[in-house]
PDB file of C-alpha atoms and ligand atoms in Angstrom:
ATOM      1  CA  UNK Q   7      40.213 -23.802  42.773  1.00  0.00           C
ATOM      2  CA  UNK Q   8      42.231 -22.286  39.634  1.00  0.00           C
ATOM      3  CA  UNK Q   9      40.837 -19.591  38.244  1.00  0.00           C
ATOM      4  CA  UNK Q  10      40.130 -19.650  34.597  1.00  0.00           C
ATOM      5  CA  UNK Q  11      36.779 -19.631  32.140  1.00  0.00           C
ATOM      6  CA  UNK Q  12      36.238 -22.461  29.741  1.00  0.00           C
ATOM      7  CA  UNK Q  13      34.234 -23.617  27.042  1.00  0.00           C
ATOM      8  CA  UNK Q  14      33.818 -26.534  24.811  1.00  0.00           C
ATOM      9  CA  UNK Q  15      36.269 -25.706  22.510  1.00  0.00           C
ATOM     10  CA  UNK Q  16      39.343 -24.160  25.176  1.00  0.00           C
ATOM     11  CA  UNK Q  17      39.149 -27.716  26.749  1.00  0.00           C
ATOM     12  CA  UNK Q  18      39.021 -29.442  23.260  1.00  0.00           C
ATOM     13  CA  UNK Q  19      42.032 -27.825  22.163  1.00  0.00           C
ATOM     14  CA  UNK Q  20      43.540 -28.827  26.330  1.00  0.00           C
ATOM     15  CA  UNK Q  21      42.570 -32.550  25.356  1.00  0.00           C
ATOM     16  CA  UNK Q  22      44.436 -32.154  22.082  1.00  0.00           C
ATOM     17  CA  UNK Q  23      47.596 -30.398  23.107  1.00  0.00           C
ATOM     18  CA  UNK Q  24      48.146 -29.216  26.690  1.00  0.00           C
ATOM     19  CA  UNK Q  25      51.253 -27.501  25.073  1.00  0.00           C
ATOM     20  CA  UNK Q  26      49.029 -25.443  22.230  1.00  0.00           C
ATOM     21  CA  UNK Q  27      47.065 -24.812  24.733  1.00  0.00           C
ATOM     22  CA  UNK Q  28      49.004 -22.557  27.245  1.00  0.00           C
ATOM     23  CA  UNK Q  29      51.059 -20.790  24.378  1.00  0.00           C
ATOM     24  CA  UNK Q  30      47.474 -19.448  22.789  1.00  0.00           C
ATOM     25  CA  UNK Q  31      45.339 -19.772  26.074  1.00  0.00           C
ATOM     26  CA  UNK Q  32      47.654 -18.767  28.866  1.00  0.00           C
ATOM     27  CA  UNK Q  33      50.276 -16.946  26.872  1.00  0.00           C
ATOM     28  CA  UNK Q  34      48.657 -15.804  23.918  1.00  0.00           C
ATOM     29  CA  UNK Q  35      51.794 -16.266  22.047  1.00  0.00           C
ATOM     30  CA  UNK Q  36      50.297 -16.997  19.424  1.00  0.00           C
ATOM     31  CA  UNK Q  37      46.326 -16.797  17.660  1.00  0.00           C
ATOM     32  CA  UNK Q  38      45.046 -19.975  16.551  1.00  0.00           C
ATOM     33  CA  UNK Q  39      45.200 -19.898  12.508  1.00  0.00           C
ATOM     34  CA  UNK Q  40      41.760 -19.582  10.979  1.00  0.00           C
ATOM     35  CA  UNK Q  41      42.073 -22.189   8.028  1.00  0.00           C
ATOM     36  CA  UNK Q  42      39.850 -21.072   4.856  1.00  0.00           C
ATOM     37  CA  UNK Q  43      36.990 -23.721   5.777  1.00  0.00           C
ATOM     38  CA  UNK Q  44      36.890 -21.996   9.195  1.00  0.00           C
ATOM     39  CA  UNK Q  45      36.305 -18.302   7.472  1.00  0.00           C
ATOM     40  CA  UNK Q  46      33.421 -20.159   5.213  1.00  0.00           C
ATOM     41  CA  UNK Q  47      31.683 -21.736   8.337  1.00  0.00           C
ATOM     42  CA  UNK Q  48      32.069 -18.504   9.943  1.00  0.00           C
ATOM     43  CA  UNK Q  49      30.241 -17.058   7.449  1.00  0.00           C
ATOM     44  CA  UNK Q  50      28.081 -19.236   6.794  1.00  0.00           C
ATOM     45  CA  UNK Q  51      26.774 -18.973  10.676  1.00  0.00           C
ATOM     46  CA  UNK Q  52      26.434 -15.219  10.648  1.00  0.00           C
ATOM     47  CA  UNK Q  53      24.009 -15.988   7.227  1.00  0.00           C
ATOM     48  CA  UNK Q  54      21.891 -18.174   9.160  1.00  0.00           C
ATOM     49  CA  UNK Q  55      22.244 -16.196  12.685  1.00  0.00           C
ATOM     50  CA  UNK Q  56      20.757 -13.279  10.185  1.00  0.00           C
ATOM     51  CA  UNK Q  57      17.823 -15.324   8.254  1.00  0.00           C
ATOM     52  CA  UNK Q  58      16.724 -16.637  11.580  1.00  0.00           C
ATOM     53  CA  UNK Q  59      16.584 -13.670  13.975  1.00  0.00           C
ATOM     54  CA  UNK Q  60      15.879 -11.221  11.433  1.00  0.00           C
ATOM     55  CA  UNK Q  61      14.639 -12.322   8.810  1.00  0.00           C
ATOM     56  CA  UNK Q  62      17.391 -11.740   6.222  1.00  0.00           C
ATOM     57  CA  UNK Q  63      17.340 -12.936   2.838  1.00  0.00           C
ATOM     58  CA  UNK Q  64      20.015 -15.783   2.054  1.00  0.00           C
ATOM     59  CA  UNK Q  65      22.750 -14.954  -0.521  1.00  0.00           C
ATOM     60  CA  UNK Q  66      22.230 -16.825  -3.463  1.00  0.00           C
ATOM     61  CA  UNK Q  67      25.400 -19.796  -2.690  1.00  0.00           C
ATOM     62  CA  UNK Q  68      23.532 -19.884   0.735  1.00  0.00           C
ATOM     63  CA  UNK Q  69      19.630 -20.663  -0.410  1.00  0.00           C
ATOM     64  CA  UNK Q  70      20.566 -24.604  -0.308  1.00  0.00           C
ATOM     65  CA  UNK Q  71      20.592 -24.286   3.302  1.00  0.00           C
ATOM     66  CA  UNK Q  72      16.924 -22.498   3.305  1.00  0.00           C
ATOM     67  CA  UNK Q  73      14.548 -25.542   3.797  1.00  0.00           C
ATOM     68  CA  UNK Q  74      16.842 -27.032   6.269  1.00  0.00           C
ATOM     69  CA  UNK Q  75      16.720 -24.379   8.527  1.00  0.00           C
ATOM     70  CA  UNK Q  76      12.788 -23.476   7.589  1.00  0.00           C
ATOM     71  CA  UNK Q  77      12.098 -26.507   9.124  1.00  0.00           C
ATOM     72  CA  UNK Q  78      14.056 -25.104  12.146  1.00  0.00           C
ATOM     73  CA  UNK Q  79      12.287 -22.244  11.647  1.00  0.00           C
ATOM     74  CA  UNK Q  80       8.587 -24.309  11.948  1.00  0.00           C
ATOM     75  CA  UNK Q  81       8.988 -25.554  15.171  1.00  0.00           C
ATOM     76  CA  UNK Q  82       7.052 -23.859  17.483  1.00  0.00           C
ATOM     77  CA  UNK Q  83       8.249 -21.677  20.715  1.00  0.00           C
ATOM     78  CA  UNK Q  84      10.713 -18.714  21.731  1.00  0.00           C
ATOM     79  CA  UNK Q  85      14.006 -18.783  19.406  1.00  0.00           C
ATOM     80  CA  UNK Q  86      17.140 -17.568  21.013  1.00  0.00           C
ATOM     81  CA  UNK Q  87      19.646 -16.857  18.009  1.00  0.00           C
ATOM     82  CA  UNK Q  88      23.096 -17.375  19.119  1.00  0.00           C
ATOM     83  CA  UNK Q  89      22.549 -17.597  22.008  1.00  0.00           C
ATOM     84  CA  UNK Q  90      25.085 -17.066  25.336  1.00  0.00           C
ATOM     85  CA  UNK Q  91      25.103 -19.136  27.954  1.00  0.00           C
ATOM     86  CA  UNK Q  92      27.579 -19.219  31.045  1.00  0.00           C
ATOM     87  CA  UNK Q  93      27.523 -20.425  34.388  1.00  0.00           C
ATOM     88  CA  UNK Q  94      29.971 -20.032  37.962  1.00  0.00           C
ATOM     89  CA  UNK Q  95      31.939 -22.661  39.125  1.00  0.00           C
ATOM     90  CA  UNK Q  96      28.825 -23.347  41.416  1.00  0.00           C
ATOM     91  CA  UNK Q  97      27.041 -23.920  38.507  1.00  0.00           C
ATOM     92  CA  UNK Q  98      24.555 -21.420  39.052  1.00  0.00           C
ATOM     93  CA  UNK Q  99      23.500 -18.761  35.671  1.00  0.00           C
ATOM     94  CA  UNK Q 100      25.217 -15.765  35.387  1.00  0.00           C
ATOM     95  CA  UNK Q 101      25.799 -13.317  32.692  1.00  0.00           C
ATOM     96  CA  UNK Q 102      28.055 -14.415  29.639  1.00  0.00           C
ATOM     97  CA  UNK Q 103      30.683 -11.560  30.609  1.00  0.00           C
ATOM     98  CA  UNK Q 104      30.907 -11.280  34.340  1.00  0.00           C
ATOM     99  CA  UNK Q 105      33.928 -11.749  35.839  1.00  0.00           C
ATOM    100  CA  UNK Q 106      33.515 -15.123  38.154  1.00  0.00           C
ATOM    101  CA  UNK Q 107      31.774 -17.024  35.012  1.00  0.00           C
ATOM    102  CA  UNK Q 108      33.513 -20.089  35.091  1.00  0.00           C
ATOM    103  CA  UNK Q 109      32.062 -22.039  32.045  1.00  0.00           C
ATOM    104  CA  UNK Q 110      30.567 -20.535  28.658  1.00  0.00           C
ATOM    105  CA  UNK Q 111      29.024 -21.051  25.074  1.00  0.00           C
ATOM    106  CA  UNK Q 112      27.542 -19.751  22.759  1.00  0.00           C
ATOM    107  CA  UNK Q 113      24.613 -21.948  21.373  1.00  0.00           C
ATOM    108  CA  UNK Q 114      23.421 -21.520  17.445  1.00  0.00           C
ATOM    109  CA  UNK Q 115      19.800 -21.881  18.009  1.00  0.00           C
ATOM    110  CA  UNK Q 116      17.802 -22.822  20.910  1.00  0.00           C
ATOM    111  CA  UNK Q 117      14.265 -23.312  20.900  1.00  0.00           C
ATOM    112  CA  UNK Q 118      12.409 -23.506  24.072  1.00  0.00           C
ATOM    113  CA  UNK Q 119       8.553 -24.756  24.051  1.00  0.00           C
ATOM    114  CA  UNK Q 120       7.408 -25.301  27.713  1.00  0.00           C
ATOM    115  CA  UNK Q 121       9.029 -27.826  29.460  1.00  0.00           C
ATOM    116  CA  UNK Q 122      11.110 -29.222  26.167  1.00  0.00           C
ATOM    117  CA  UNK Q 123      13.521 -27.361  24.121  1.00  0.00           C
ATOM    118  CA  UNK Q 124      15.867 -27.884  20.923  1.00  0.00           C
ATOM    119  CA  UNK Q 125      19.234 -26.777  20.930  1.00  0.00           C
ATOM    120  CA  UNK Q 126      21.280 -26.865  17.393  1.00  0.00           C
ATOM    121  CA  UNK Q 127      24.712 -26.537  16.100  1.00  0.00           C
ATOM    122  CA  UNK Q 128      25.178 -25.423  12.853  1.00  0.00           C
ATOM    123  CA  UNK Q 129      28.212 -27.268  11.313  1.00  0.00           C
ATOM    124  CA  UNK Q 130      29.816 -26.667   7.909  1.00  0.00           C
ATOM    125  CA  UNK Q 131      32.366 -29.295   8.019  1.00  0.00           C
ATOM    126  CA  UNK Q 132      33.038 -33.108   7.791  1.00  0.00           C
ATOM    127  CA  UNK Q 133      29.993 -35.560   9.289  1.00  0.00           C
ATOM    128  CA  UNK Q 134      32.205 -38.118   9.420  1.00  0.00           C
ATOM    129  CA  UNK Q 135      33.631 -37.654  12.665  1.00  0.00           C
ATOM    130  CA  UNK Q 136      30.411 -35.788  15.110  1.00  0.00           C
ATOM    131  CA  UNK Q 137      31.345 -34.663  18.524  1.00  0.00           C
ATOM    132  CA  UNK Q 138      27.887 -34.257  20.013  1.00  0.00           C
ATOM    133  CA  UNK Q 139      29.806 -33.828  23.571  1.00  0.00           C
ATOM    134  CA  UNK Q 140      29.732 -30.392  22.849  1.00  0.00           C
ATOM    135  CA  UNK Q 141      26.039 -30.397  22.843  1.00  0.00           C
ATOM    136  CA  UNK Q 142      25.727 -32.002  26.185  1.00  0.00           C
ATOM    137  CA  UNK Q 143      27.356 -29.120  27.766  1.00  0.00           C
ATOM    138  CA  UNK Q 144      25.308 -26.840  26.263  1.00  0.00           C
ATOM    139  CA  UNK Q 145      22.563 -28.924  27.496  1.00  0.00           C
ATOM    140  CA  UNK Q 146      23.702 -28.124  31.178  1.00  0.00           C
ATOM    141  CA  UNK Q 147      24.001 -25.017  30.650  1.00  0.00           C
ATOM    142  CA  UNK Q 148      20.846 -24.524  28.779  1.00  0.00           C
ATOM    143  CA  UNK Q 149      18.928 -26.942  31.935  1.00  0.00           C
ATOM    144  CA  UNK Q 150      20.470 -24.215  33.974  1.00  0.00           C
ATOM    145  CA  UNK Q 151      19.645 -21.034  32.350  1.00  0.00           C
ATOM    146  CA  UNK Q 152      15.978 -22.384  31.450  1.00  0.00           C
ATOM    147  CA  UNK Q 153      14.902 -24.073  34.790  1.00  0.00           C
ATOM    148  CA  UNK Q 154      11.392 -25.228  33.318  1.00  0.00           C
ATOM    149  CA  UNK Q 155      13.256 -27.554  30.718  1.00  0.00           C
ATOM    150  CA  UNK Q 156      12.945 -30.822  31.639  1.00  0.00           C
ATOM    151  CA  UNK Q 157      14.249 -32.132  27.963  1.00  0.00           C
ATOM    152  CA  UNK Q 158      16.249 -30.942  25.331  1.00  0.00           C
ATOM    153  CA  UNK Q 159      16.517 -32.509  21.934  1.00  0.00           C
ATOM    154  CA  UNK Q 160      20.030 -31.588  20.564  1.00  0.00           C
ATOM    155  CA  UNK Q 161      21.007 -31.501  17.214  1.00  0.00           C
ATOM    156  CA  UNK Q 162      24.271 -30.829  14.856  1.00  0.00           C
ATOM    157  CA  UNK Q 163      22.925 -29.683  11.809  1.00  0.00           C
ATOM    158  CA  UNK Q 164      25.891 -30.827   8.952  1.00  0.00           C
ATOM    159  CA  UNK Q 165      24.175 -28.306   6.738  1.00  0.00           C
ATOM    160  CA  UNK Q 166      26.672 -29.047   3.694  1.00  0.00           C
ATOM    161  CA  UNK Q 167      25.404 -32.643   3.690  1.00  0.00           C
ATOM    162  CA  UNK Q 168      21.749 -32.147   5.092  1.00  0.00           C
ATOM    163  CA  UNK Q 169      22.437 -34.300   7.975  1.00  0.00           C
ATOM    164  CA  UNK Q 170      21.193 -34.150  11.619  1.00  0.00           C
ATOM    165  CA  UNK Q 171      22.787 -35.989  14.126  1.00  0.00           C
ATOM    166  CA  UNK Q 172      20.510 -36.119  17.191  1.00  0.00           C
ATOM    167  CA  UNK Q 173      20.708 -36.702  21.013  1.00  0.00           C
ATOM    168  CA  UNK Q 174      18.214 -36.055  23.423  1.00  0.00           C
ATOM    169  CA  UNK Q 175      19.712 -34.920  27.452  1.00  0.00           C
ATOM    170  CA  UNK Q 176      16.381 -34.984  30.523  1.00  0.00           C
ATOM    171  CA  UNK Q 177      17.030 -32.998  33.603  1.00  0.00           C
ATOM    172  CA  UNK Q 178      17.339 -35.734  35.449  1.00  0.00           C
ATOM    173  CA  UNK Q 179      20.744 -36.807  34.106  1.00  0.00           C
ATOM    174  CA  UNK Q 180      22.875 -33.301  34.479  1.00  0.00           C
ATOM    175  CA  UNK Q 181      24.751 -35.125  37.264  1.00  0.00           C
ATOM    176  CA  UNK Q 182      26.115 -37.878  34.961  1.00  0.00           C
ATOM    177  CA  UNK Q 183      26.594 -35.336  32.456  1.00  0.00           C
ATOM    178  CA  UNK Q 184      28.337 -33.182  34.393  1.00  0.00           C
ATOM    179  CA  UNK Q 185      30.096 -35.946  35.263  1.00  0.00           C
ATOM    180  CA  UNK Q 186      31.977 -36.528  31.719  1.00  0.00           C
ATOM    181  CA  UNK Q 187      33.132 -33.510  32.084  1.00  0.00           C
ATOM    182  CA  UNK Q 188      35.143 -33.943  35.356  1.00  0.00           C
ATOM    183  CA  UNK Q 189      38.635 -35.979  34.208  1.00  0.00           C
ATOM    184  CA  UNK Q 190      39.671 -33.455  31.775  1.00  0.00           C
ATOM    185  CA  UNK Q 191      38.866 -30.768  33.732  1.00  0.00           C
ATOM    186  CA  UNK Q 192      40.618 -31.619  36.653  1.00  0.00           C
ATOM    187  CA  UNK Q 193      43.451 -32.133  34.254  1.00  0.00           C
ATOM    188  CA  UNK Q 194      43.341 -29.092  33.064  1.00  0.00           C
ATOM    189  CA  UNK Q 195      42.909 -27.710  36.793  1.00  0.00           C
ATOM    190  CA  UNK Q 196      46.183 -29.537  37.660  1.00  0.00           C
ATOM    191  CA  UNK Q 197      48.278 -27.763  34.659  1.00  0.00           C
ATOM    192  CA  UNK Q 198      47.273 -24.642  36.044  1.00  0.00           C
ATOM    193  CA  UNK Q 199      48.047 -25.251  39.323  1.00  0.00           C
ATOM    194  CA  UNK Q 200      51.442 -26.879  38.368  1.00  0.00           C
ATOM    195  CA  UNK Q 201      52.094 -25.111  35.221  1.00  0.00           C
ATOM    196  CA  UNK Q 202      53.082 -28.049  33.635  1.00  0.00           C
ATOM    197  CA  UNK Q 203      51.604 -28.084  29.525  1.00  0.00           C
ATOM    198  CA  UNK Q 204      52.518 -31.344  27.639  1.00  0.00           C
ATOM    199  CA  UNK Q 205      52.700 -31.684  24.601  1.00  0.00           C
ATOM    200  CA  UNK Q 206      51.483 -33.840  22.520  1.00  0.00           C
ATOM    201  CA  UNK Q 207      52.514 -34.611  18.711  1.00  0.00           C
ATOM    202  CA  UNK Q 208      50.209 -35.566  16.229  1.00  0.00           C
ATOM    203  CA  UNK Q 209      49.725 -35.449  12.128  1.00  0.00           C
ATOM    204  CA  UNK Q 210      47.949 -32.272  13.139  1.00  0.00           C
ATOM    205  CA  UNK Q 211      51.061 -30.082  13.963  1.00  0.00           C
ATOM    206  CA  UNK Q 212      51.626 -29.469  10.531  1.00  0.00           C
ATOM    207  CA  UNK Q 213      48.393 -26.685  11.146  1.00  0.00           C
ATOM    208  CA  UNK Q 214      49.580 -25.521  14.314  1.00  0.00           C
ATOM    209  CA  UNK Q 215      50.302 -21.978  14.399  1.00  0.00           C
ATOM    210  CA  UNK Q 216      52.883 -22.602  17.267  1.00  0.00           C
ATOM    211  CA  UNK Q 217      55.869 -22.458  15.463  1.00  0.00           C
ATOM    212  CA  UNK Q 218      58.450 -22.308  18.567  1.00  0.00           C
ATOM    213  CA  UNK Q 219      57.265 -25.678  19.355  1.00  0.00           C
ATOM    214  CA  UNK Q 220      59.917 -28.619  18.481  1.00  0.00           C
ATOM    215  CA  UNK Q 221      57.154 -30.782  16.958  1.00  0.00           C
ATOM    216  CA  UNK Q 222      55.806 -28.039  14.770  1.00  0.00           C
ATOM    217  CA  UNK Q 223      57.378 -29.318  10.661  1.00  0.00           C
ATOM    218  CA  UNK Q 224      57.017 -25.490   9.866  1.00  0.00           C
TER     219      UNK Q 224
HETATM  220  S1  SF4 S 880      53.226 -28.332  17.171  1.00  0.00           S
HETATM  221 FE1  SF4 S 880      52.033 -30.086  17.882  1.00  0.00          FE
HETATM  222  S2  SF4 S 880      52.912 -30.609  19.887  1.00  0.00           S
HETATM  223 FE2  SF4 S 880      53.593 -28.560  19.359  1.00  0.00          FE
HETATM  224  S3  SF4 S 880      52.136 -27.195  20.306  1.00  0.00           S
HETATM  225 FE3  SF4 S 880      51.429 -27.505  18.218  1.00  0.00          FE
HETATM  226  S4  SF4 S 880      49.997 -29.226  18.344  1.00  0.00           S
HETATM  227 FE4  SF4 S 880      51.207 -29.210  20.230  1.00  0.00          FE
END
């Protein structure tokens, strides 16, 4: 077994480019460039991080948000605000930072009520493309760190167009979720292990920050 940690995102950016990847990943040549719509949905999460946990007022530019997330707000059980989540490579619970975590996340908002839970994802971005994988792994790991959950209802909130796009994960299914999760991973196991990174060109260079890369335009 190769030993590395990773998370939704650190395998997203593997599927995209194995090659941006190891320079930012394994390297850390390079940072990854934080575009001005990734500042604003930073910001925007810490707003609503604050107005849920602790009851901050929103900024005036953020009070469109406010009923969408008071209806969060309304549903009734124990709210973890971003909330960390990581697990071994036996896929048993451990602490976010420990040293033999194997897979981690960090979950907006989860709501647990019994044996059924919510789990969102604040987004600030496009709804025209969702990628509600990223919610099924949260799922496991939320199965695992909660083991009286029995069903999670899963949501990424695309609070800039008050849109919800839903999917709903039982216990009984982490194997076959899990199981989604196996090809790239091994692929990413097997890079390790051979040190091989690919990469792979796409309109999308023209925002990569690796600029030593012979597909980067510059
Ligand atoms: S420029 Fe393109 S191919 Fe090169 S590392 Fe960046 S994303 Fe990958």
């Amino acid at each position: 077994m190769t030993n590395f940690t990773w998370s939704y995102s650190s395998l997203k950016q593997y599927q995209n480019c194995p090659k941006q990847y190891q320079e930012i990943r394994v390297l850390k040549n390079y940072i990854i460039k934080e575009s001005e719509a990734m500042i604003y949905g930073k910001e925007v999460h810490t707003a609503l991080e604050e107005y849920v946990r602790d009851n901050k007022p929103l900024a005036k530019n953020y009070q469109r948000f406010k009923g969408m997330v008071d209806s969060l707000i309304n549903i009734k059980g124990d709210k973890y605000v971003e909330y960390e989540m990581a697990l071994r490579f036996d896929k048993t619970p451990c602490d976010f930072h420990d040293e033999d975590r194997w897979v981690r996340g960090i979950a907006d908002l989860v709501i647990v009520n019994g044996d059924c839970a919510f789990i969102v994802d604040y987004k600030t971005g496009s709804k025209k493309y969702p990628d509600p994988k990223q919610l099924r792994l949260m799922s496991l790991m939320a199965f695992t760190h909660f083991p009286d959950i029995q069903k999670i209802k899963a949501g990424l909130l695309f609070v800039m167009h008050n849109a919800f796009v839903t999917e709903e994960y039982h216990r009984r299914d982490m194997d076959k979720s899990w199981g989604m999760f196996e090809q790239p991973l091994k692929r990413l196991e097997n890079s390790y292990e051979t040190d091989v990174w690919q990469p792979n060109p796409t309109p999308l260079c023209g925002w990569c920050s690796v600029d030593s890369c012979e597909f980067n335009p510059k």
